[in-house]
Coordinates of C-alpha atoms in Angstrom, one line a residue:
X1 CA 11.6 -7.0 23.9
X2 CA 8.9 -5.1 25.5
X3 CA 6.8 -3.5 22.3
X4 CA 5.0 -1.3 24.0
X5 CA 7.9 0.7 25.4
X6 CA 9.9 0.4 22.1
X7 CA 6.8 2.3 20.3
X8 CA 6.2 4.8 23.6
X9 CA 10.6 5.6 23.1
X10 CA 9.6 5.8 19.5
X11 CA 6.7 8.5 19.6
X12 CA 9.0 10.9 22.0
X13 CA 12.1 10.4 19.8
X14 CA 9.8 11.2 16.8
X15 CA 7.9 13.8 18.2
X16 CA 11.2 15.4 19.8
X17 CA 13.1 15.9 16.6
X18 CA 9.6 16.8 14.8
X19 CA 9.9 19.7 17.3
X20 CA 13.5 20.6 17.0
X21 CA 12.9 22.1 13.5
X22 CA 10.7 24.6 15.3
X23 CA 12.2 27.5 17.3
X24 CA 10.5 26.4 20.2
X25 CA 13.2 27.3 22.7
X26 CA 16.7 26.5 22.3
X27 CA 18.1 25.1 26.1
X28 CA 21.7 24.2 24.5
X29 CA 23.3 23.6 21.8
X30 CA 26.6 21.1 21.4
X31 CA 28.6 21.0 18.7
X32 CA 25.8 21.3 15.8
X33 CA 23.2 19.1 17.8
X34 CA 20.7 21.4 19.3
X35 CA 18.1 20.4 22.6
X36 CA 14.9 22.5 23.0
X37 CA 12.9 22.9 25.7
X38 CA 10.2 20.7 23.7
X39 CA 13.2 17.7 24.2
X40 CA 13.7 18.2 27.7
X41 CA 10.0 18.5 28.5
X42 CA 9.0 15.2 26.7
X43 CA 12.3 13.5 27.6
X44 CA 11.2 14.0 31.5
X45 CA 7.4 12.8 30.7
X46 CA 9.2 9.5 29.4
X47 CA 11.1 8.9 31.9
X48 CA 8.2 9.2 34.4
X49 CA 6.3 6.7 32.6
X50 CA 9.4 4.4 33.0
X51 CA 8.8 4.9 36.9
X52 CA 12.3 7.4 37.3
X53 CA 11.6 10.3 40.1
X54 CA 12.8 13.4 37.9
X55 CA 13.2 16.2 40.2
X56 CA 16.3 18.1 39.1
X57 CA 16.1 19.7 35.6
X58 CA 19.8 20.5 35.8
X59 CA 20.9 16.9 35.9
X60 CA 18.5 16.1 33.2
X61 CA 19.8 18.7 30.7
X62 CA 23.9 17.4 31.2
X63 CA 23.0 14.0 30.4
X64 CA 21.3 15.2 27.0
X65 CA 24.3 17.3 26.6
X66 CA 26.5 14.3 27.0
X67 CA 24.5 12.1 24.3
X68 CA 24.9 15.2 22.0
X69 CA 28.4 15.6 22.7
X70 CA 29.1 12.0 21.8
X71 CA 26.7 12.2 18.8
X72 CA 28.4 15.3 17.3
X73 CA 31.7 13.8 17.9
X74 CA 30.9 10.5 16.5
X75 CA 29.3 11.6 13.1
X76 CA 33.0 13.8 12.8
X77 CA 35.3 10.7 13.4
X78 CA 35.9 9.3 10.1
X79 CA 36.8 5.7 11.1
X80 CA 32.6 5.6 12.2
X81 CA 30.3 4.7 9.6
X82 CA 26.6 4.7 9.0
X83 CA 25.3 3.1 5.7
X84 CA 21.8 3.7 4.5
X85 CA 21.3 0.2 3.6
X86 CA 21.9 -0.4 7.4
X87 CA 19.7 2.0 8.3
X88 CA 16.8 0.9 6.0
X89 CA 16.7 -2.3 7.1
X90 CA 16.6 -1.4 10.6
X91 CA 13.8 0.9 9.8
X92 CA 11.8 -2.0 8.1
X93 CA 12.5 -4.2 11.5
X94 CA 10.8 -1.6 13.4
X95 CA 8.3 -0.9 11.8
X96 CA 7.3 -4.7 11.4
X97 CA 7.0 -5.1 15.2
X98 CA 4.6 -1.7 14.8
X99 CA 2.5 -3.6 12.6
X100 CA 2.4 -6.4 14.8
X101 CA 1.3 -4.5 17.8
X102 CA -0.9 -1.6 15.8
X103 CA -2.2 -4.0 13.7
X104 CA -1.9 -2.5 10.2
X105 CA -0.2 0.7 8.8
X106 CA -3.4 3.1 8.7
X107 CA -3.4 2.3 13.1
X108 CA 0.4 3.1 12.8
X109 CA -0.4 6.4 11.2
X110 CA -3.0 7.1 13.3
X111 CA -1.4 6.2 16.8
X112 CA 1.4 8.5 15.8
X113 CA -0.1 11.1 14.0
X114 CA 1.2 10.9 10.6
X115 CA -0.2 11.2 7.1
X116 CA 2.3 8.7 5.6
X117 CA 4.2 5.9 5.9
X118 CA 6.8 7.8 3.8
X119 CA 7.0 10.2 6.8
X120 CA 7.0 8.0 9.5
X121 CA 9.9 6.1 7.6
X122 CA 11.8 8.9 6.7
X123 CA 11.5 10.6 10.6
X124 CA 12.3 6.8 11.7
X125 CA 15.3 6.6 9.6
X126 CA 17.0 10.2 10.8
X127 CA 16.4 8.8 14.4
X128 CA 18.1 5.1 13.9
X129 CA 21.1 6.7 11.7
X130 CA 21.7 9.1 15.1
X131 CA 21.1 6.1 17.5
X132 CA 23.7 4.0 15.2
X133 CA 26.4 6.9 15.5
X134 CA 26.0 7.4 19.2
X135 CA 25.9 3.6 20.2
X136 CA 29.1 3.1 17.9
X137 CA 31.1 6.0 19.6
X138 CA 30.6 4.8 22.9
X139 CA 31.5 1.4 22.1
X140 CA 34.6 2.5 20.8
X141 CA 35.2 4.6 24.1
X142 CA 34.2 1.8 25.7
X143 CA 36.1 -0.6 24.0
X144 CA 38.4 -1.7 26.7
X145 CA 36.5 -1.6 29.9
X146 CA 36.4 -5.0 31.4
X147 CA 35.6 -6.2 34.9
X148 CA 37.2 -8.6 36.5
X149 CA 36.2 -10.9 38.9
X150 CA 38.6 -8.8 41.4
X151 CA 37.0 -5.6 40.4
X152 CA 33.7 -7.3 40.8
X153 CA 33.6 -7.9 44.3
X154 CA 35.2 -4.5 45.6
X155 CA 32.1 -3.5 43.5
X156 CA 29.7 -5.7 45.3
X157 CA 31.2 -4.8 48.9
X158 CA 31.6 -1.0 48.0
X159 CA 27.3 -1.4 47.4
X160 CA 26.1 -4.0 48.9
X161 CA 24.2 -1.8 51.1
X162 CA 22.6 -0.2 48.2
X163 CA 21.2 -3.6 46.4
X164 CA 17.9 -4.1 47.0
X165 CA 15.7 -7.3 47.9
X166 CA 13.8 -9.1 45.1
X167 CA 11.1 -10.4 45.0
X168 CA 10.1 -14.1 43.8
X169 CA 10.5 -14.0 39.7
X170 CA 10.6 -17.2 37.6
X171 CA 11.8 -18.0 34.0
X172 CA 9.3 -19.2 31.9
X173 CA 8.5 -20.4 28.2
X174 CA 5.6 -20.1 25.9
X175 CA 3.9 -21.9 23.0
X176 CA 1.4 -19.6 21.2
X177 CA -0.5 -20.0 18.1
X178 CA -2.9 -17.8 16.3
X179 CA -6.5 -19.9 15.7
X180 CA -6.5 -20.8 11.7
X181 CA -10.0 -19.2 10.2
X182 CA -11.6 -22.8 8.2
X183 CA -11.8 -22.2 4.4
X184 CA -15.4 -22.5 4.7
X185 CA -15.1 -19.1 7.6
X186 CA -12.2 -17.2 5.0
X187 CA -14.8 -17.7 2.3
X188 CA -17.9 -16.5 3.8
X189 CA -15.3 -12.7 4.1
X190 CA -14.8 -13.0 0.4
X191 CA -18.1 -13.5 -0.5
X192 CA -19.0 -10.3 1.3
X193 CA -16.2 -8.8 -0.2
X194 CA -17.6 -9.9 -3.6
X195 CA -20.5 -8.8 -2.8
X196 CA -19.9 -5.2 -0.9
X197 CA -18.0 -4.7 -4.2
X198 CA -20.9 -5.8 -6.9
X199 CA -22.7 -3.0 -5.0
X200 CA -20.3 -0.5 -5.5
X201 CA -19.8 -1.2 -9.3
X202 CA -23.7 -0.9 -9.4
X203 CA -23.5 2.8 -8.0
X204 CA -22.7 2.6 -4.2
X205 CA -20.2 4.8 -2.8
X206 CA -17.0 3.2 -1.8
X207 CA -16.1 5.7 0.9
X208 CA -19.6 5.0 2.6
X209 CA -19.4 1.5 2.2
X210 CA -15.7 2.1 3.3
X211 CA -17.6 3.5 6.8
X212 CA -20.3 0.6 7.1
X213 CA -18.4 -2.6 6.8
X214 CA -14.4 -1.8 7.0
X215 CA -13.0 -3.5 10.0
X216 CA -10.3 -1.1 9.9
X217 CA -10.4 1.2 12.8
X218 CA -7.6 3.7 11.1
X219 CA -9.2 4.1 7.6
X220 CA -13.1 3.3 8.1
X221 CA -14.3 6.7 9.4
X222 CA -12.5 8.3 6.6
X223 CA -14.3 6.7 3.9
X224 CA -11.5 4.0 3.8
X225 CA -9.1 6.6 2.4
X226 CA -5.3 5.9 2.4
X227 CA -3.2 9.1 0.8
X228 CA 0.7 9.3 -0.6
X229 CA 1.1 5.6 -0.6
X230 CA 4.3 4.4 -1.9
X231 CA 6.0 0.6 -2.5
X232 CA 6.9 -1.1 0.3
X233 CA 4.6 0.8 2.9
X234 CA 2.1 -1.8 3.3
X235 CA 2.7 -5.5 4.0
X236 CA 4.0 -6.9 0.9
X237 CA 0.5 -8.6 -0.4
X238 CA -1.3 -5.4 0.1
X239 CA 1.5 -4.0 -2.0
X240 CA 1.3 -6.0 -4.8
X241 CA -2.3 -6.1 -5.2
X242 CA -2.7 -1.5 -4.7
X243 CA 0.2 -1.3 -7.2
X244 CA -0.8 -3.8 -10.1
X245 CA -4.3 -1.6 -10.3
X246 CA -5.5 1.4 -12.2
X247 CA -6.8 4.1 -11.6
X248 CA -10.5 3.7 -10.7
X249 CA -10.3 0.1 -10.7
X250 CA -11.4 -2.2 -7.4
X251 CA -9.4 -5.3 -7.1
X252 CA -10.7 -8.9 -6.4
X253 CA -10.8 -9.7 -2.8
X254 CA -7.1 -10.6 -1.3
X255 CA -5.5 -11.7 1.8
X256 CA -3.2 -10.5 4.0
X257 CA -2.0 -11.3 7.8
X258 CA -5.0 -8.5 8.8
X259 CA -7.3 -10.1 6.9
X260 CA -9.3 -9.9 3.8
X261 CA -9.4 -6.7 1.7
X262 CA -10.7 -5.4 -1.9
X263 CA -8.6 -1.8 -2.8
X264 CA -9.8 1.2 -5.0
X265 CA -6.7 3.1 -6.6
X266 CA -8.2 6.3 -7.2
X267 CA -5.0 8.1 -8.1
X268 CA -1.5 6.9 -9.4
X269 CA 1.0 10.3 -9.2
X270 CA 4.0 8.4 -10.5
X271 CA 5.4 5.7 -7.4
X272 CA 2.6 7.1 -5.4
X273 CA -0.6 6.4 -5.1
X274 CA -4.0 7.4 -3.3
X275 CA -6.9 4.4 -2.1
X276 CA -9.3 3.2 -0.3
X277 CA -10.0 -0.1 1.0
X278 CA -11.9 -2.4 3.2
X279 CA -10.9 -4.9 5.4
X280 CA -12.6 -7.2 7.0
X281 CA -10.5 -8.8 9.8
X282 CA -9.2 -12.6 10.3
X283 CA -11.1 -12.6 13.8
X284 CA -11.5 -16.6 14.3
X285 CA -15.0 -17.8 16.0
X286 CA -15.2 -20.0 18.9
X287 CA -15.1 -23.8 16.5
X288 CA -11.3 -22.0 15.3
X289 CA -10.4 -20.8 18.6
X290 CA -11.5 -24.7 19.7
X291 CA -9.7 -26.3 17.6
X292 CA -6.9 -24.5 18.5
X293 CA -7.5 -25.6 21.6
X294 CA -7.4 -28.8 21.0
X295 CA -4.4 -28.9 18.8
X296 CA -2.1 -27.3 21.4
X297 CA -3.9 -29.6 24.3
X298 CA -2.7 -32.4 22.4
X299 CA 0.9 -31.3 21.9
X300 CA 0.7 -30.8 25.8
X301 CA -0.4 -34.3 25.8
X302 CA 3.0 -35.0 23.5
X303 CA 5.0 -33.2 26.0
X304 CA 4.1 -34.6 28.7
X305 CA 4.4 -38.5 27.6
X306 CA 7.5 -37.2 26.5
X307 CA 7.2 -37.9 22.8
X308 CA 8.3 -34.5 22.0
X309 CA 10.3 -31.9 24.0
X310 CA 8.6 -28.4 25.7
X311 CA 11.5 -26.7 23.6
X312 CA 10.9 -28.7 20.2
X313 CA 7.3 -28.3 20.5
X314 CA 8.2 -24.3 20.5
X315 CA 10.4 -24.6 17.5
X316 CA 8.0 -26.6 15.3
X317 CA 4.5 -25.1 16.5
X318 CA 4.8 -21.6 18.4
X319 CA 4.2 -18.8 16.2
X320 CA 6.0 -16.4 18.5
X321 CA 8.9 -15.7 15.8
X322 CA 10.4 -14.0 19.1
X323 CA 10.8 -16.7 21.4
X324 CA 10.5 -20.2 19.1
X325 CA 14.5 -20.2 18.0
X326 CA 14.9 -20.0 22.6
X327 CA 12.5 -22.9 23.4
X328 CA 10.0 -20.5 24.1
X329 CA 11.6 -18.9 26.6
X330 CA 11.0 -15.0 27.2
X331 CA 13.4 -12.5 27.4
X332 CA 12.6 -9.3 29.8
X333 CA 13.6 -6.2 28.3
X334 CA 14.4 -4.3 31.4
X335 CA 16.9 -6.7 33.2
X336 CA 18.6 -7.8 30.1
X337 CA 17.9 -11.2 31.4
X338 CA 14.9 -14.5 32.0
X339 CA 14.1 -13.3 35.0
X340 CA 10.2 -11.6 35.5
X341 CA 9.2 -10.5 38.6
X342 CA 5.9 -13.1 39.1
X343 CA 3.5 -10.3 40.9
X344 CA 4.4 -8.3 37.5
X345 CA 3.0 -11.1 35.5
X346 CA 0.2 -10.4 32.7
X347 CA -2.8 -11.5 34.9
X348 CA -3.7 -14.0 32.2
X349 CA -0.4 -15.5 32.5
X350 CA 0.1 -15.1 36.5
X351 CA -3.3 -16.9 36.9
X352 CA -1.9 -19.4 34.7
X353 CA 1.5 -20.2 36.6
X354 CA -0.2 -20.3 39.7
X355 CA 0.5 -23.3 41.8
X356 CA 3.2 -24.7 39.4
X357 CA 6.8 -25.2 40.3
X358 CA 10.2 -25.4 37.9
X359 CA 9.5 -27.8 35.1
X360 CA 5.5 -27.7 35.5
X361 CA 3.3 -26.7 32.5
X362 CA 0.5 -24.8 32.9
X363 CA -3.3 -25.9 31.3
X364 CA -3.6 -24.3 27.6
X365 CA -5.7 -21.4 27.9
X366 CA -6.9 -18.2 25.6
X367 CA -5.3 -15.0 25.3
X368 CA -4.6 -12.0 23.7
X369 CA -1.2 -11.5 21.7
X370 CA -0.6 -8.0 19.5
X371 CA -4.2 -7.5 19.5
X372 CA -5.0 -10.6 18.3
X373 CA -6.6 -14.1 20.1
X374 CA -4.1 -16.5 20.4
X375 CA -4.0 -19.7 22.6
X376 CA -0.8 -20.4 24.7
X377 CA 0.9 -22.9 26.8
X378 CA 3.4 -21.7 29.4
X379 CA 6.5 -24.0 31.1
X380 CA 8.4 -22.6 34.4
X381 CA 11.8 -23.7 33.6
X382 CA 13.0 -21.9 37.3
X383 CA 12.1 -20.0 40.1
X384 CA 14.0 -17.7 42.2
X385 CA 12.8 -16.8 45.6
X386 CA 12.4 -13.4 47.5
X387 CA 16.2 -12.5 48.7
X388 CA 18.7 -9.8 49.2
X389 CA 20.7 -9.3 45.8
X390 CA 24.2 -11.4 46.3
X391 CA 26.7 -12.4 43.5
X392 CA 25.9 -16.1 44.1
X393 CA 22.5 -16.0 42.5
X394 CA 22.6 -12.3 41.0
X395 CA 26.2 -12.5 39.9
X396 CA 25.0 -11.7 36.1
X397 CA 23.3 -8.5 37.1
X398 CA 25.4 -7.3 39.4
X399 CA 28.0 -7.5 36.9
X400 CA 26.0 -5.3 34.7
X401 CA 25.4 -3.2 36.9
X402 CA 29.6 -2.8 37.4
X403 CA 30.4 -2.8 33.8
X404 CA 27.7 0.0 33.4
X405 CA 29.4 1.9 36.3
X406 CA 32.7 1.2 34.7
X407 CA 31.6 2.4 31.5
X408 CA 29.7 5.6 32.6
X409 CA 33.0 6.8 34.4
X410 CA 35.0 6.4 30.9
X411 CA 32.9 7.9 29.0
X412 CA 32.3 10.7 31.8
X413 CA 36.3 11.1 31.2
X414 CA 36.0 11.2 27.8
X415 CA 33.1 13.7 27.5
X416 CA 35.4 16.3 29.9
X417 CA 38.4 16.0 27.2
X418 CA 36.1 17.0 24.2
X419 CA 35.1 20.4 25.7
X420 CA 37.8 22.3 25.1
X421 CA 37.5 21.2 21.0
X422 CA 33.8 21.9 21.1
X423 CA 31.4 24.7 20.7
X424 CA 28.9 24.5 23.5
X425 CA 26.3 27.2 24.4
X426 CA 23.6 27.4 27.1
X427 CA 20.7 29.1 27.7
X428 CA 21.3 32.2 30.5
X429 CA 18.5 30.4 32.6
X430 CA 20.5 27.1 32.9
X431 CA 24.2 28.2 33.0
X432 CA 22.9 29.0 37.0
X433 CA 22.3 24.6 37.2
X434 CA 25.5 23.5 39.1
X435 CA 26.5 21.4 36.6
X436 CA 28.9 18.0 37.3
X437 CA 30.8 19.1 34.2
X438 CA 32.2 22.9 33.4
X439 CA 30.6 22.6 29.7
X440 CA 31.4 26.7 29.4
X441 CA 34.9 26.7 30.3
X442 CA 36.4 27.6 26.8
X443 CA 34.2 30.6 27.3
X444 CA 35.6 31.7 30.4
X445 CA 39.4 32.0 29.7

């Protein structure tokens, strides 16, 4: 999955709902499920960054009255369920790939402007439970669509015009691995730990040393400080260690997946608790970043004398928890397939593949990974030249594109029957929009 557009749908969903409990201007409301002008607004801006030319308002508004209609309808059939446990560990999920890409929970907060993880979570939690509802409605709606290979062809003649040409993509695997710090390295960060925090017991501020040595670019300006902390926030070391302390105590220097910390607890209120910490980050030097080097050169080596497969090599040494169960192979996130569009290609990686042909490996180089140096070795495992979409090398896609066509009409059916049974209201301004549905017709017999 692409991370950076799961956190970019995340901060508009989050900041959308933050907004609906303002009256910031109410465009329609469907059932109990209300859209604001805020929604609409934000929900265009997204789907300009996604590269989608959003020029009538109208059409925009009707398909947000059609996820509302579904949602309200959904969270009212009984047979649809929703459990919190669900929805908690789905939470969790997410927010461990934020971590990943932000780097800690104080960037988290920061990048999306909220004071606690508590927040976050809880915001995060009313948005997945909605999600969950919705995508359960439809596929029961849904349920029964099917295309068949009959269907799929008079759907493939009735657009062939419409298909466009790709250009060359390839499917391609990675190995990556994050450079190991030597003990000697992870030692020389404790001892300045030990020794930032001798100072501090000796009268030094923690908040100011806090701002000279923390590495971390959330919590270091403000004096380290980390307010309304409560279990299972941080990652589960940082946990342990900011919960086992009391107040006004400094722990011993720790480690966590960031790096090395020491914690203050300067206030327990019950479960939570305010800190402050310093990190000092896991950055390896260029002897780690060699010997990574080496390491993964020499599993090339292994790969390519055939002693050990591209897609065992993943399994037992990648630490892409994404991709090492698959061999390595990436997913894309847009097409729902393996495919990548090679001028698309991270220019580390296109630089990389350059030259190479299905079933070459590329030289192991140095790159960057969820803001963090990693070193990676990359395998073409196909190649699919520039050509006119056709259901002999596209037939996957294609499909989806017919099933999605398929579905859209159902559920385009559907949405018409609920009207009647629904209370719907529009703002005077848009009940002008020439809407594809009559969502006021109750109102006008």
């Amino acid at each position: 999955m692409n991370r950076l557009i799961l956190l970019l749908t995340f901060f508009i969903a989050t900041l959308n709902y933050a907004q609906e409990t303002k009256i910031d201007g109410i465009v329609a409301v469907v059932g109990n499920e209300i859209i604001t002008e805020t929604d609409v607004k934000e929900g265009e801006n997204y789907a300009r960054s996604e590269g989608q030319i959003v020029t009538d308002r109208c059409s925009f508004i009707e398909n947000m009255m059609k996820e509302k209609i579904i949602l309200y309808k959904a969270k009212q059939d009984t047979l649809i369920s929703v459990s919190k446990d669900e929805v908690s560990r789905e939470a969790e999920s997410r927010i461990d790939g934020y971590r990943n890409y932000f780097g800690s929970d104080v960037n988290i907060l920061t990048n999306f402007k909220f004071k606690t993880m508590g927040e976050l979570r809880s915001l995060l939690e009313t948005m997945i439970k909605n999600q969950m509802y919705t995508q359960r409605k439809m596929a029961e709606i849904t349920k029964n669509v099917d295309v068949s290979p009959e269907y799929l062809k008079d759907f493939y003649k009735a657009h062939e015009l419409e298909f466009p040409t790709s250009n060359e993509e390839i499917e391609y695997g990675q190995i990556f691995m994050y450079p190991k710090l030597t003990e000697r390295h992870k030692q020389e960060l404790i001892d300045q730990l030990k020794s930032i925090k001798k100072q501090i017991e000796e009268g030094a501020s923690f908040a100011d040393m806090a701002r000279k040595y923390s590495q971390d670019p959330g919590s270091a300006a403000n004096g380290g400080q980390i307010l309304n902390v409560r279990r299972e926030q941080m990652v589960k070391e940082f946990d342990a260690v900011a919960f086992s302390l009391e107040e006004g105590q400094i722990s011993e220097p720790f480690e966590t997946e960031y790096g090395f910390h020491i914690v203050y607890l300067e206030k327990k209120k019950g479960q939570v608790i305010d800190l402050r910490h310093i990190l000092l980050m896991s950055v390896p030097n260029q002897e780690e970043i060699k010997t990574a080097l080496e390491k993964l050169e020499k599993i090339k080596a292994d790969i390519k004398a055939e002693k050990i497969t591209f897609n065992q090599a993943a399994l037992k040494y990648s630490d892409d928890k994404y991709t090492k169960y698959n061999g390595g192979i990436l997913s894309n996130s847009q097409t729902g397939d393996n495919r990548f569009e090679k001028i698309k290609l991270p220019t580390k990686v296109l630089y990389n593949l350059s030259g190479l042909g299905k079933g070459d490996i590329s030289e192991v180089f140095e790159d960057k990974e969820n803001n963090r140096t990693v070193v990676k070795l990359l395998k073409i495992t196909d190649v699919i030249p520039a050509h006119k979409m056709n259901l002999e090398i596209d037939y996957n896609r294609i499909k989806s594109f017919a099933q999605k066509t398929k579905e859209n009409e159902v559920i385009e059916k559907w949405v018409k029957a609920q009207i009647p049974s629904t209370f719907i209201t529009v703002q005077d301004e848009y009940k002008k929009c020439n809407f594809s549905i009559d969502w006021l017709q109750k109102k006008q017999r």
